[in-house]
Structure formats: structure tokens, C-alpha cells
Short mmCIF file of C-alpha atoms in Angstrom, two decimals:
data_model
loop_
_atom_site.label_atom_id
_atom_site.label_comp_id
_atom_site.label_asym_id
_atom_site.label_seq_id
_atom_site.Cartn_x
_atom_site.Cartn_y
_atom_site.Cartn_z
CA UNK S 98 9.49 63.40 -59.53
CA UNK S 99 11.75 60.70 -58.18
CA UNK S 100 13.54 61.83 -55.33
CA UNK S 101 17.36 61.39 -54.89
CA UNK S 102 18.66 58.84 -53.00
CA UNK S 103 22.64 58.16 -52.77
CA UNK S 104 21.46 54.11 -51.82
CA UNK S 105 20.14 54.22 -55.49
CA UNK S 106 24.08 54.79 -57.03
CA UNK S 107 25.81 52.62 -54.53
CA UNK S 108 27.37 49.32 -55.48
CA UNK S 109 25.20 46.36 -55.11
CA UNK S 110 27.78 43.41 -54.60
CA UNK S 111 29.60 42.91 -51.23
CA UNK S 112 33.01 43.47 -53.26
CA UNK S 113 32.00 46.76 -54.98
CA UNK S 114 30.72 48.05 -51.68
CA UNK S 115 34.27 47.19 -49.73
CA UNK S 116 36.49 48.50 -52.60
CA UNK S 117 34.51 52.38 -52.24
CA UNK S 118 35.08 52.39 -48.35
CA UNK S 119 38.87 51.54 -49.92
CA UNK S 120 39.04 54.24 -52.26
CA UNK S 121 36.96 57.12 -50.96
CA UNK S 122 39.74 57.11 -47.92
CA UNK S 123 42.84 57.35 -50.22
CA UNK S 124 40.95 59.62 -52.82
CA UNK S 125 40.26 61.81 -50.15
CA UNK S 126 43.79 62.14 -48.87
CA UNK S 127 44.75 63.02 -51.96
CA UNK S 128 42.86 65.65 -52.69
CA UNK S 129 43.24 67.12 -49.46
CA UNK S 130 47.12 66.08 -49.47
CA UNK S 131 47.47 67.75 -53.06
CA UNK S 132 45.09 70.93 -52.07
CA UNK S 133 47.84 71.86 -49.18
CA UNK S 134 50.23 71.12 -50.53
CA UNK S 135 49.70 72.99 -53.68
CA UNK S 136 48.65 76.16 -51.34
CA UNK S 137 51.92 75.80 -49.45
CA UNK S 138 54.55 75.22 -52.17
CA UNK S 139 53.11 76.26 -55.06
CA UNK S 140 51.81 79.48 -54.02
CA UNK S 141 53.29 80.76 -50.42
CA UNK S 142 56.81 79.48 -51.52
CA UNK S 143 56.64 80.46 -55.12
CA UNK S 144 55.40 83.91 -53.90
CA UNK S 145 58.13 84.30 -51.56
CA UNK S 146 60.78 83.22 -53.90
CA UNK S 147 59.41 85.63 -56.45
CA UNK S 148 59.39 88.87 -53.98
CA UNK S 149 63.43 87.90 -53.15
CA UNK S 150 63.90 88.19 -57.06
CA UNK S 151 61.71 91.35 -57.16
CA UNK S 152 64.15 93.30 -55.19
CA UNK S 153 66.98 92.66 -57.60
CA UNK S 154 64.55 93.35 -60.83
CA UNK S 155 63.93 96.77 -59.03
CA UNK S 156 67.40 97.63 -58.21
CA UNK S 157 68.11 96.71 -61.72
CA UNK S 158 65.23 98.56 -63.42
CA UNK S 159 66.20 101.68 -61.00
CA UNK S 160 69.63 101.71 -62.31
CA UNK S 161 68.57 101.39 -65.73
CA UNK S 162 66.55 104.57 -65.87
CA UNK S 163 68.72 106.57 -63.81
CA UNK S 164 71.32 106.53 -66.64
CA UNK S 165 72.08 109.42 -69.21
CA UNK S 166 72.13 106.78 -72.20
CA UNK S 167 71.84 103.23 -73.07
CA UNK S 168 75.22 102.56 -73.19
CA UNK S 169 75.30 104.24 -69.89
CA UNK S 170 72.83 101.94 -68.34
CA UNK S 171 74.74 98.59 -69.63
CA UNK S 172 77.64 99.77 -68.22
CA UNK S 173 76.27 100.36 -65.10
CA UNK S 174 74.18 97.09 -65.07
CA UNK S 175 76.98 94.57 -66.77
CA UNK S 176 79.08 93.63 -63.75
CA UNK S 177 76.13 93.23 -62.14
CA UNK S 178 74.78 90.75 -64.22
CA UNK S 179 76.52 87.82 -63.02
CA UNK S 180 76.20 88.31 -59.26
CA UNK S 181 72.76 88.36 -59.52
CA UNK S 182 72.27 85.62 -61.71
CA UNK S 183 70.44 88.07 -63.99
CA UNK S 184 70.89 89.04 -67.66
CA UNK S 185 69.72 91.97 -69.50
CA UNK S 186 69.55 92.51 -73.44
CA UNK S 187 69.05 97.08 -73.46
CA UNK S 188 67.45 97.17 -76.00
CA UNK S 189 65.99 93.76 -76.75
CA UNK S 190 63.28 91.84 -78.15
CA UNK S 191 60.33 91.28 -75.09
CA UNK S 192 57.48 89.08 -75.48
CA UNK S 193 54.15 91.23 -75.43
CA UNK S 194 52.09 88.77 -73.47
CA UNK S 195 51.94 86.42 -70.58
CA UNK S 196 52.71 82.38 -72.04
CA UNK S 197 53.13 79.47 -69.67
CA UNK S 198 51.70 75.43 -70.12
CA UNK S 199 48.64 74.89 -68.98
CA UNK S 200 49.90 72.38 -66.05
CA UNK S 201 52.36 74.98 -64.76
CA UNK S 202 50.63 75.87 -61.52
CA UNK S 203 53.59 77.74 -59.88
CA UNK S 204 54.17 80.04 -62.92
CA UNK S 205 50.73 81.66 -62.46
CA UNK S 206 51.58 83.07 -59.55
CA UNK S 207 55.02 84.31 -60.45
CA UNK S 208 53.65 86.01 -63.48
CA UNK S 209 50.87 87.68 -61.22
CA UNK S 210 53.67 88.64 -58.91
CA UNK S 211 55.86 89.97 -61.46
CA UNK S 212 53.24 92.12 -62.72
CA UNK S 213 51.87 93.47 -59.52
CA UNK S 214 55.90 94.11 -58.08
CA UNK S 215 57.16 95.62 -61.48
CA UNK S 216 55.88 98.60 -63.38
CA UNK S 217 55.77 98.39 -67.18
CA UNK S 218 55.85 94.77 -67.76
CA UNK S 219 55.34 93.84 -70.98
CA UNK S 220 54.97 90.16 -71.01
CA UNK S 221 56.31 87.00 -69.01
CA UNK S 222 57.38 84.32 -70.98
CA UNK S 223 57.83 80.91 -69.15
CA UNK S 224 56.54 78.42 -72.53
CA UNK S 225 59.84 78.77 -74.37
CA UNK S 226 62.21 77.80 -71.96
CA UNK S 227 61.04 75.76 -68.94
CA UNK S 228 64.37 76.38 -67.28
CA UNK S 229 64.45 80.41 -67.53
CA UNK S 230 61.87 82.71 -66.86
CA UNK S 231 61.48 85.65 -69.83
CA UNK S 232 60.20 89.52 -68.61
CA UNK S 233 60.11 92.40 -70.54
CA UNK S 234 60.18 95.37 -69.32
CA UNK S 235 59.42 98.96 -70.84
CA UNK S 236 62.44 101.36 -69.57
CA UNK S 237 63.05 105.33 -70.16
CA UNK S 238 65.83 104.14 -72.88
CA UNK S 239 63.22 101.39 -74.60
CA UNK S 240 62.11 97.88 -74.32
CA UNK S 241 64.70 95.76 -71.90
CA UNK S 242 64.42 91.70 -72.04
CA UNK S 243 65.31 90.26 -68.67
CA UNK S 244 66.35 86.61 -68.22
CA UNK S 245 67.21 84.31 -64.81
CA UNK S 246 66.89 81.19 -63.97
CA UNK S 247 63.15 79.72 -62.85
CA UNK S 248 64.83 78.08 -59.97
CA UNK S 249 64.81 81.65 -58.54
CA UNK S 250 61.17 81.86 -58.30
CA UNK S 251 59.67 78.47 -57.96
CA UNK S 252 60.74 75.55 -55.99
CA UNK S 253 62.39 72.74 -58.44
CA UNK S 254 60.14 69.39 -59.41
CA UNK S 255 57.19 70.70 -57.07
CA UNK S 256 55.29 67.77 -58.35
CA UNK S 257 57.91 65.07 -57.05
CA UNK S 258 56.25 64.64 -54.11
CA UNK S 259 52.74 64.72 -55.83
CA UNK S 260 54.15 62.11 -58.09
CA UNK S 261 55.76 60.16 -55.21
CA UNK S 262 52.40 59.80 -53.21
CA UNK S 263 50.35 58.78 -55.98
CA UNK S 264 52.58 56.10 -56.85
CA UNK S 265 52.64 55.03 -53.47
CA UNK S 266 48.83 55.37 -53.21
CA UNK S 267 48.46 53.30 -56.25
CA UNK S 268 50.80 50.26 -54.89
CA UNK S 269 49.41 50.37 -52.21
CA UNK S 270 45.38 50.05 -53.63
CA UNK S 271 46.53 47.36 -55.48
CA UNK S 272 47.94 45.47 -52.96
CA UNK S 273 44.54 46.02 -50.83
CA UNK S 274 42.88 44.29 -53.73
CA UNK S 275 44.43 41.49 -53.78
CA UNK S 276 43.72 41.10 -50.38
CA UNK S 277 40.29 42.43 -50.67
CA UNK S 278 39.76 39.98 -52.65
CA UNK S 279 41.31 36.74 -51.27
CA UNK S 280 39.09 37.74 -47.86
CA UNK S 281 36.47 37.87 -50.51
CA UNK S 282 36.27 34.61 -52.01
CA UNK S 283 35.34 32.40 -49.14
CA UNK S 284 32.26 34.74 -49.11
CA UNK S 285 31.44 33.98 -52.21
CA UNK S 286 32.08 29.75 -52.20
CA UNK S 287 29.72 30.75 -49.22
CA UNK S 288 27.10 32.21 -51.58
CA UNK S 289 27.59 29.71 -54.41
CA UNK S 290 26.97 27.09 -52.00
CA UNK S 291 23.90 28.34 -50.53
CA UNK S 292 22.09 29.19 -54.12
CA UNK S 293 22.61 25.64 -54.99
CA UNK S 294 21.29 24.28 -52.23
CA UNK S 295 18.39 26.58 -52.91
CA UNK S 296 18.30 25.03 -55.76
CA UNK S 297 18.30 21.72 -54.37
CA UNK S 298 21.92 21.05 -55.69
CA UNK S 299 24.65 19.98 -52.92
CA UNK S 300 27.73 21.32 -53.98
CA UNK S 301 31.57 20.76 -51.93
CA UNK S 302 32.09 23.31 -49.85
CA UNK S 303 34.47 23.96 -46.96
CA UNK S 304 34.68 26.81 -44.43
CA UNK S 305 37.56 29.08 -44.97
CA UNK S 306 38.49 32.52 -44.48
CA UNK S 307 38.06 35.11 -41.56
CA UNK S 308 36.76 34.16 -38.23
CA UNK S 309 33.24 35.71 -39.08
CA UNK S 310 33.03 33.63 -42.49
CA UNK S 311 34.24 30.46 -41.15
CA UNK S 312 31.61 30.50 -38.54
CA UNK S 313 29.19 31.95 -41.26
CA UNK S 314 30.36 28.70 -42.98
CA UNK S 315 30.49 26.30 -40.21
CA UNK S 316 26.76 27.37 -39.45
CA UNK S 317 25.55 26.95 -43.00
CA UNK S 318 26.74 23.22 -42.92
CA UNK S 319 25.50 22.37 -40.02
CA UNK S 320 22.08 24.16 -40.86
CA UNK S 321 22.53 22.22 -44.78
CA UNK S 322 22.69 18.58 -42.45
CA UNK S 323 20.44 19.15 -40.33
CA UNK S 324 17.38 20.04 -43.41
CA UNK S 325 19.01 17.08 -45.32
CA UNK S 326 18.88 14.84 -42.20
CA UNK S 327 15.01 16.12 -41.70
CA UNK S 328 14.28 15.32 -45.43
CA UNK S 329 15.51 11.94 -45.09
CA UNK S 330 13.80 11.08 -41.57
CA UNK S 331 10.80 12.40 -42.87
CA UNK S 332 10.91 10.49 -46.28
CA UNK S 333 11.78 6.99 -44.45
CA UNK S 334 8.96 7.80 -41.81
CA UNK S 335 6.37 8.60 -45.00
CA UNK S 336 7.81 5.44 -46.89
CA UNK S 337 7.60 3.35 -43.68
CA UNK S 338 3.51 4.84 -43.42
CA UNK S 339 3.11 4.17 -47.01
CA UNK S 340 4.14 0.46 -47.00
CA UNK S 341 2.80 -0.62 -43.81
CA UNK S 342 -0.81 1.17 -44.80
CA UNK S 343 -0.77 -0.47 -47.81
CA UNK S 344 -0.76 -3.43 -46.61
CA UNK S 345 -4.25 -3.53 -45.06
CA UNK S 346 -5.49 -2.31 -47.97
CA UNK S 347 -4.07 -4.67 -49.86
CA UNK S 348 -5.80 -7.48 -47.85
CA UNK S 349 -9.49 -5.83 -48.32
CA UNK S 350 -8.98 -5.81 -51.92
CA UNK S 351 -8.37 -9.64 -51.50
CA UNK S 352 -10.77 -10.31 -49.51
CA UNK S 353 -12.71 -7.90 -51.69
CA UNK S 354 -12.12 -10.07 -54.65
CA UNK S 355 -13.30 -12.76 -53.25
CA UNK S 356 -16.66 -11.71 -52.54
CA UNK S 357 -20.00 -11.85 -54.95
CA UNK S 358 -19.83 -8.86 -57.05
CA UNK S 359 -22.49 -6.46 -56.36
CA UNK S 360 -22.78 -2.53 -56.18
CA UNK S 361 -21.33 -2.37 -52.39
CA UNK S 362 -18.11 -3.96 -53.63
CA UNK S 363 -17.91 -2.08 -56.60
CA UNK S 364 -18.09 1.06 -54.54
CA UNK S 365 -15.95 -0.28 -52.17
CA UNK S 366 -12.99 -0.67 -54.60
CA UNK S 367 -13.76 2.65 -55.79
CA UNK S 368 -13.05 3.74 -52.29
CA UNK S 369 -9.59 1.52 -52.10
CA UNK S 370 -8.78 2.90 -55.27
CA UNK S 371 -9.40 6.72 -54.28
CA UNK S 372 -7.58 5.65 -50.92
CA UNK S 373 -3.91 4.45 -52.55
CA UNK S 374 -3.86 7.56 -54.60
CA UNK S 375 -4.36 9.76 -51.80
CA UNK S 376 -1.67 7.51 -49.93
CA UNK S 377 0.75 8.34 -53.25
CA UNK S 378 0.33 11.77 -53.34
CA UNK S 379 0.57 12.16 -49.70
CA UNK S 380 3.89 10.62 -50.46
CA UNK S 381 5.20 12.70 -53.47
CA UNK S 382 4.44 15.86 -51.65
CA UNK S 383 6.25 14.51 -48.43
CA UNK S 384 9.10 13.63 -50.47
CA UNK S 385 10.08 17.11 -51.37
CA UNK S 386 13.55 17.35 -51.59
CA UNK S 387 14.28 13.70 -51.73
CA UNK S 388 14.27 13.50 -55.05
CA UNK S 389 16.51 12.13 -57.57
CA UNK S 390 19.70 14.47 -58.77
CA UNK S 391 19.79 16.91 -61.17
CA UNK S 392 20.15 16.29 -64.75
CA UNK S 393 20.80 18.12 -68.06
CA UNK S 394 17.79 18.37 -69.36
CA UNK S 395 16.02 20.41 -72.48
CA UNK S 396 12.81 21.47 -70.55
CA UNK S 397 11.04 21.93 -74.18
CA UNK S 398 11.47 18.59 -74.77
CA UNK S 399 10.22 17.55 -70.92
CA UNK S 400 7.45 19.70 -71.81
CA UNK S 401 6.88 18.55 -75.06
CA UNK S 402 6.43 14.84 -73.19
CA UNK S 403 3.77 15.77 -70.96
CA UNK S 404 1.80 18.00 -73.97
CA UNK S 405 1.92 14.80 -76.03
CA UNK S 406 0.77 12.38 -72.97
CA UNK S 407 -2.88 14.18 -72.54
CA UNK S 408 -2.54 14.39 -76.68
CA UNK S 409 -3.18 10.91 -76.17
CA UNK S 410 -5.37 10.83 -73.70
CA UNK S 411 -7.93 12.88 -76.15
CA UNK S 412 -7.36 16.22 -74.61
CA UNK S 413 -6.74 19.84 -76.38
CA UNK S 414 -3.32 20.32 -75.36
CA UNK S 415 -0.54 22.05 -76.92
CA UNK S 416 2.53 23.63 -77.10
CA UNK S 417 2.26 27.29 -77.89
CA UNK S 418 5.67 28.39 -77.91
CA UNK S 419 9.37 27.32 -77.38
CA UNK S 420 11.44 30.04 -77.03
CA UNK S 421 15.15 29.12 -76.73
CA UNK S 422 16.19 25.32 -76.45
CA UNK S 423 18.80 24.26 -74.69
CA UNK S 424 19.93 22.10 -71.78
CA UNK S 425 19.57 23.18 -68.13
CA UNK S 426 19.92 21.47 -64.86
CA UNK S 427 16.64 20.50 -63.26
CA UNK S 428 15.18 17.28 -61.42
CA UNK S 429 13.19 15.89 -64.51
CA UNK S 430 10.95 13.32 -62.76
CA UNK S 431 10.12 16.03 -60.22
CA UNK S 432 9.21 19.23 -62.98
CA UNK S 433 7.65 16.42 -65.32
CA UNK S 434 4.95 15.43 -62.27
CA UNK S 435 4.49 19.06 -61.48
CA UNK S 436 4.08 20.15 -65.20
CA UNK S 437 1.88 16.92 -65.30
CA UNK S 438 -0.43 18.49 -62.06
CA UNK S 439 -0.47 21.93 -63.63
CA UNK S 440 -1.45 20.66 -66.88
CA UNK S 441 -4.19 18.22 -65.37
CA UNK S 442 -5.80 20.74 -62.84
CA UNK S 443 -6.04 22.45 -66.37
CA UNK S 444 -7.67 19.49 -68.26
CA UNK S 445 -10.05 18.83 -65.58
CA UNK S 446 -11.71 22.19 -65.84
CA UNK S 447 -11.13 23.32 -68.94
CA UNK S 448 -11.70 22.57 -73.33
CA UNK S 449 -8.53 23.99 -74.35
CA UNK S 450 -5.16 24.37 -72.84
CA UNK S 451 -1.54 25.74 -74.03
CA UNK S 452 1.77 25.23 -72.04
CA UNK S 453 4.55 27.68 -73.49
CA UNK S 454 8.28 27.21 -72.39
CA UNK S 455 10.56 30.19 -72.38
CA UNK S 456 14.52 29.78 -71.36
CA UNK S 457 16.87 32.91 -69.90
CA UNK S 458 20.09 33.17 -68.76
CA UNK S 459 18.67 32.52 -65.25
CA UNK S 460 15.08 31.12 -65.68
CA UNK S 461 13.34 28.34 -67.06
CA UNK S 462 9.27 29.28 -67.17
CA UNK S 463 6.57 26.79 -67.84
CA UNK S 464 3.26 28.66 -68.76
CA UNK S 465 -0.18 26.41 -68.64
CA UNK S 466 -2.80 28.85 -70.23
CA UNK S 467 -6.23 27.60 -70.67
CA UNK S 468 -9.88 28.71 -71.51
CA UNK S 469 -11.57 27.96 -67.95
CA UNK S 470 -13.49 29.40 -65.41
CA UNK S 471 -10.20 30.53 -63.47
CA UNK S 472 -9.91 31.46 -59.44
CA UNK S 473 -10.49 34.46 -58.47
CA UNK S 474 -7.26 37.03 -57.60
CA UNK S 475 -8.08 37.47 -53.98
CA UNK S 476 -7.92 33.10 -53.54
CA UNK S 477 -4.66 32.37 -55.56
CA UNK S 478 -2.65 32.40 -52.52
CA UNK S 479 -4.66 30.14 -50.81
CA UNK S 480 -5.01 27.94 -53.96
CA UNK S 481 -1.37 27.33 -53.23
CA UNK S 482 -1.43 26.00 -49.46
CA UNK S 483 -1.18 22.32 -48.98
CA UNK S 484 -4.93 20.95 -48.28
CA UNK S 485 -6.55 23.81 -49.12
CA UNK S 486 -9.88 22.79 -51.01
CA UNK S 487 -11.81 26.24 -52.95
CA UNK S 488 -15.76 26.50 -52.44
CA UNK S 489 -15.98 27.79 -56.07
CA UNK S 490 -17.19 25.84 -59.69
CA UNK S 491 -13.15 25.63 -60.10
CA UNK S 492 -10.94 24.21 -57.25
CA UNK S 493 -7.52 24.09 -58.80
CA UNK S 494 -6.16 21.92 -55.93
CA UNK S 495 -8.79 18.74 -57.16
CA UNK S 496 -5.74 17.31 -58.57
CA UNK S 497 -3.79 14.68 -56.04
CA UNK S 498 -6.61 12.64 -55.32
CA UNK S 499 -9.03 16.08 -54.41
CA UNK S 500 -6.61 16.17 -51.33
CA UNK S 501 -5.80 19.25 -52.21
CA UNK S 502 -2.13 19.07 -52.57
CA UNK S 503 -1.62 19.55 -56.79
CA UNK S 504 -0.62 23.35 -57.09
CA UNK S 505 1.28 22.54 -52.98
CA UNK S 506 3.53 19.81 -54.91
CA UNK S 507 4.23 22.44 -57.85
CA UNK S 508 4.72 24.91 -55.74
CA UNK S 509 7.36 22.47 -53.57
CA UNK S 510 9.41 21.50 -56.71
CA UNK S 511 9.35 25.24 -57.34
CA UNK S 512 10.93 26.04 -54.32
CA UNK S 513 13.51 23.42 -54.75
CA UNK S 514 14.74 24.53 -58.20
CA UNK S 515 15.08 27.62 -56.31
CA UNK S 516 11.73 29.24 -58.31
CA UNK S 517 7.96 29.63 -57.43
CA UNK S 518 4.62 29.32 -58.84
CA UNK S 519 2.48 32.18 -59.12
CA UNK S 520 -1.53 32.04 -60.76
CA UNK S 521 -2.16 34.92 -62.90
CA UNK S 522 -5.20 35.79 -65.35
CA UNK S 523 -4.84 34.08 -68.71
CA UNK S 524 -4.46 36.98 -71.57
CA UNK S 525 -4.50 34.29 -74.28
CA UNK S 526 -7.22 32.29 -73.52
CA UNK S 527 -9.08 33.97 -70.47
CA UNK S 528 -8.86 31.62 -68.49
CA UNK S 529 -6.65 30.87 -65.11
CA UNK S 530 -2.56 31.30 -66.23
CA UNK S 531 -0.63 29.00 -64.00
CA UNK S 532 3.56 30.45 -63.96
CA UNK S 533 6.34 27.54 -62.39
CA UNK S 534 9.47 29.34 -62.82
CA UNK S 535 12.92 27.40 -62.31
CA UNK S 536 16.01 29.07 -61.65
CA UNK S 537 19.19 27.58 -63.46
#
């Protein structure tokens, strides 16, 4: 059974979580507010005001039995009538049961008082007239209807100050929103800024806002220059490595050229050969984030470029599925070599091969299924790492020159697109599943 947890019902979003610390405050006041104040004036004061009336009713009810006839007891009780504010109808119509609106929290107490202060009460009636209060009464000459005004008994527009405070309550929680939510926005240009940069996107963005945001801010651009400055020291070192390395080389395959040919040479161009592709794919995975900008792009079609590339190259490649096509931003050159790797680690050790695209709202995912012998679970991870070379019939990493950087440089454009690469077991063909997903 899953056990309750109040974390579990709380709002996620920084917004959500500020407006509830904003509300539960003023709810509670309310309710505490409304609770007294409903004790105090709707029930102490009501009561009160309805045993000041019951002394009248009692005087009036005592002279109204004490008389020899009816005509007796109106007599007696006429000029009395309009000093007390009271009218009596001997004999008269009564209702025969208690009626009052449902929202009329004073009137249940004066009815209970009525009834508990009065003998014979027939029925209070408070539904017909808001403004008068209807009793009858059962007397020694017959049925007596009593009227007075409900000002007697109850306190007049109780709820006005109810009303009052929740209107009040209510300006004021709107106001607090608006400024709930101007502090709010900086933190959010805040996030929008850093997800993009996740995503290897460099969006305008200036500090604003509270103290705590704009430093928030202020260290999130200087932390954004100082990884683009680092990227672009370490590309112009790599470049700088690159060019002056392949120079050298480029001299022994002159001077290599000029020699007899024989098997030596032969194997020694093999080597200068196997030498400059390490030296580029040393370079592509150094790159990283270098790379060019993002682009609109469909990824089915990207996808659909590098199926029909090792077509052509005689291999069993194709493109299982397509689900949704549309345009996205990613870094093409940079998911088109990584799709390439994925798809060529795949080649290399395997007949068959199928590469699936499937767009969300959030996530592009490029699936390269094929029939080989796969890696096992427990060395996936380590597939990953940069350099790292497997003992077993199937080292996914013996693309880049068997330097052991194809799944790293994958994994790298992952991470700048804000995604990851994950190896999984192939349910389609049985073989090793390779998973780059892209956020967009």
C-alpha cells in the first residue's frame, strides 16, 4: 500500500509553491476570523438580544391568560402593543413549524431560544418576512400570532463585516499576485536561459529582479563565459595540435611517396592513414560544444540521410519507423556524425540494422536496433567513457579510429542538445539497442 505523503500533493513549480504559503495564511484567517466571529455575534449577541425580547413575550403571554375572555385579553394587551414594538392577532392564524433560509445562521438560535424561553410555541416563522420574526403561541383563549421586528433579536447585516473582509482579502490576494509574479519572472528568464544553454543554445539574458536572483543571475553569466571561454581555448589549442601534427605527417607521406614501393611502405601508409583519423576524431570529440548553431531541422529527414549513405555503401540499413515529422532545433552536422557513429559501430558488428525516429513535444529519439552480438548490461556504462576499449567479440567504442571515443562523441552531442545516450537490449532484433535522445 502506498503510504501518504503531503510532498506527493504539493505544487511542483516555484510559483505554485509561493502562491499556497500566500493563501493558506489568508484562508486561515478567515476561517478563524469568520469562526469567532460567528460565535460572538451570531450566537452570544443574538442570544442575548433574544432573552431581552423574551421578557416582554412572557409579560405578554402572562397577561393574555390571566384574562376572563378574549376580548378581555386584547384589551388588556392593545396599548401595550406599541410600546413594546409587539403585535398580537387573539385569535390568529400561527405557523405550525419552524421555517428560516438555509444561510440564516442567527435565526437558528433565536428559534431555539424562543422555544426553550416560551411554553406552547407552535412554530417560528422567519422565511416569509426577513424583516419580522413570526411566533405562535398556544394561549388558554386559543392560538395567538405574535409579530416584532427581527432587529429585536439579531444584530442587523451580521454578514457586513464577513462581506467586508473577504473583499478586502480578495484585493488584496490579487494584488500579491501581481507582485508574486513580477518577482517571479526574472526567475524564470533565469531558467529559460539555463535550459538553453543546456541545450547548447545561447539565448539574451540579463540579470534582473531581487538581490538573491540578480546574483543568481550575475553568477550564471559569469559561470556561461567562463565554459564558453574554456570551449573555445580548448578548441583553438586542439586545432593548433591538429595542424601543426599534421604537418609532419604530411612530410612522411612525401617522402613516403617517393620511395620504391614495397610492403614496409605500404604498411607504413596504412599507419599514416590510421594516424590522421585518430588525429580527426581526437578533434571532433574535443570540439564539443564548438559546434555550428542550431538549425530547424526535420530529424527524419537527417536520419533518413545517414540510412541512405550505408544504403550505398552495401549495408542492411533501414528506417523502421518515423513517427511524427516535423522541424526541431538541433545542431545537424553534430547529430548527423553521431547518428553516423551509432549507425557504424552497428554496421561493423552486425548483418542487419534499423534506426527508428520518434518526435514529442519535448524529445527527439534516434533508435539504432540491430541483430548483433550486443554488450553485456553490467559494461554499457563503461561502453560510454571516452577511451574505453571492451575485451569482448563486440567493442562498441571501435568506431573513431578504435580510439575508443564513438559512443563518448554521441554521448557529448547528447549532452549538448540537453539529452543522453543510453544502450539497452534490442527487442526487435536481439541485438544491442543504442537510445540518443535530444531535448527540443
Amino acid at each position: 500500500m502506498k503510504r501518504f505523503h503531503i510532498r506527493d500533493y504539493m505544487p511542483r513549480s516555484l510559483y505554485g509553491r509561493a502562491a499556497l504559503i500566500l493563501m493558506v495564511p489568508i484562508i486561515t484567517i478567515q476561517l478563524v476570523l469568520s469562526i469567532v466571529f460567528i460565535q460572538r455575534l451570531y450566537e452570544d449577541v443574538t442570544d442575548q438580544m433574544t432573552e431581552n425580547v423574551l421578557f416582554e413575550l412572557r409579560f405578554l403571554l402572562e397577561q393574555v391568560n390571566t384574562a376572563e375572555t378574549v376580548d378581555a385579553a386584547n384589551a388588556v394587551t392593545s396599548p401595550l402593543e406599541f410600546p413594546l414594538g409587539i403585535n398580537l392577532t387573539l385569535p390568529g392564524i400561527v405557523p405550525t413549524e419552524d421555517s428560516r433560509v438555509w444561510y440564516d445562521l442567527s435565526g437558528r438560535i433565536v428559534i431555539a431560544t424562543l422555544r426553550e424561553g416560551l411554553p406552547g410555541v407552535t412554530g417560528v416563522d422567519l422565511d416569509s418576512n426577513s424583516r419580522l420574526v413570526f411566533l405562535g403561541l398556544e394561549t388558554r383563549h386559543g392560538q395567538m400570532l405574535i409579530d416584532f421586528s427581527r432587529r429585536r433579536v439579531s444584530a442587523s447585516n451580521p454578514h457586513q463585516l464577513l462581506v467586508i473582509v473577504i473583499f478586502v482579502s480578495i484585493l488584496m490576494t490579487i494584488i500579491a499576485y501581481i507582485f508574486l509574479r513580477n518577482q517571479l519572472r526574472p526567475v524564470r528568464r533565469l531558467a529559460r536561459a539555463a535550459e538553453a544553454f543546456g541545450k547548447g543554445r545561447n539565448v539574451p539574458y540579463r540579470a534582473s529582479g531581487a538581490t538573491e536572483v540578480r546574483a543568481a543571475g550575475a553568477a550564471f553569466l559569469e559561470m556561461r563565459n567562463r565554459i564558453e571561454r574554456h570551449i573555445d581555448q580548448r578548441t583553438l589549442m586542439l586545432s593548433g595540435v591538429s595542424h601543426d601534427l599534421r604537418t609532419p605527417l604530411t612530410r612522411m607521406k612525401l617522402e613516403l611517396s617517393l620511395m620504391e614501393p614495397s610492403d614496409e611502405v605500404t604498411a607504413l601508409n596504412q599507419e599514416l592513414e590510421e594516424m590522421e583519423l585518430m588525429l580527426d576524431t581526437f578533434l571532433n570529440f574535443a570540439r564539443g560544444a564548438a559546434m555550428e548553431e542550431p538549425q530547424d531541422i526535420d530529424p527524419v529527414a537527417l536520419a533518413r540521410t545517414v540510412v541512405d549513405k550505408y544504403r550505398r555503401a552495401g549495408h542492411d540499413v533501414s528506417l523502421a519507423q518515423d513517427q511524427g515529422q516535423h522541424a526541431v532545433m538541433l545542431r545537424p552536422m553534430a547529430v548527423e556524425r553521431a547518428l553516423s557513429n551509432l549507425v557504424g559501430n552497428a554496421v561493423r558488428h552486425a548483418d542487419r540494422v534499423e534506426v527508428s525516429v520518434t518526435l514529442t513535444a519535448n524529445v527527439v529519439r534516434f533508435d539504432v536496433d540491430d541483430n548483433g552480438p550486443g554488450i553485456p548490461p553490467e559494461r554499457r556504462e563503461e561502453a560510454i567513457r571516452p577511451f574505453a576499449r571492451l575485451d569482448e567479440a563486440r567493442n562498441q567504442n571501435a568506431g573513431g579510429a578504435g580510439v575508443g571515443l564513438g559512443l563518448a562523441i554521441v554521448a557529448d552531442v547528447a549532452r549538448q542538445h540537453g539529452g543522453k545516450l543510453s544502450l539497452e537490449q534490442s527487442e526487435t532484433l536481439g541485438g544491442l539497442k543504442a537510445v540518443m535522445r535530444i531535448a527540443v
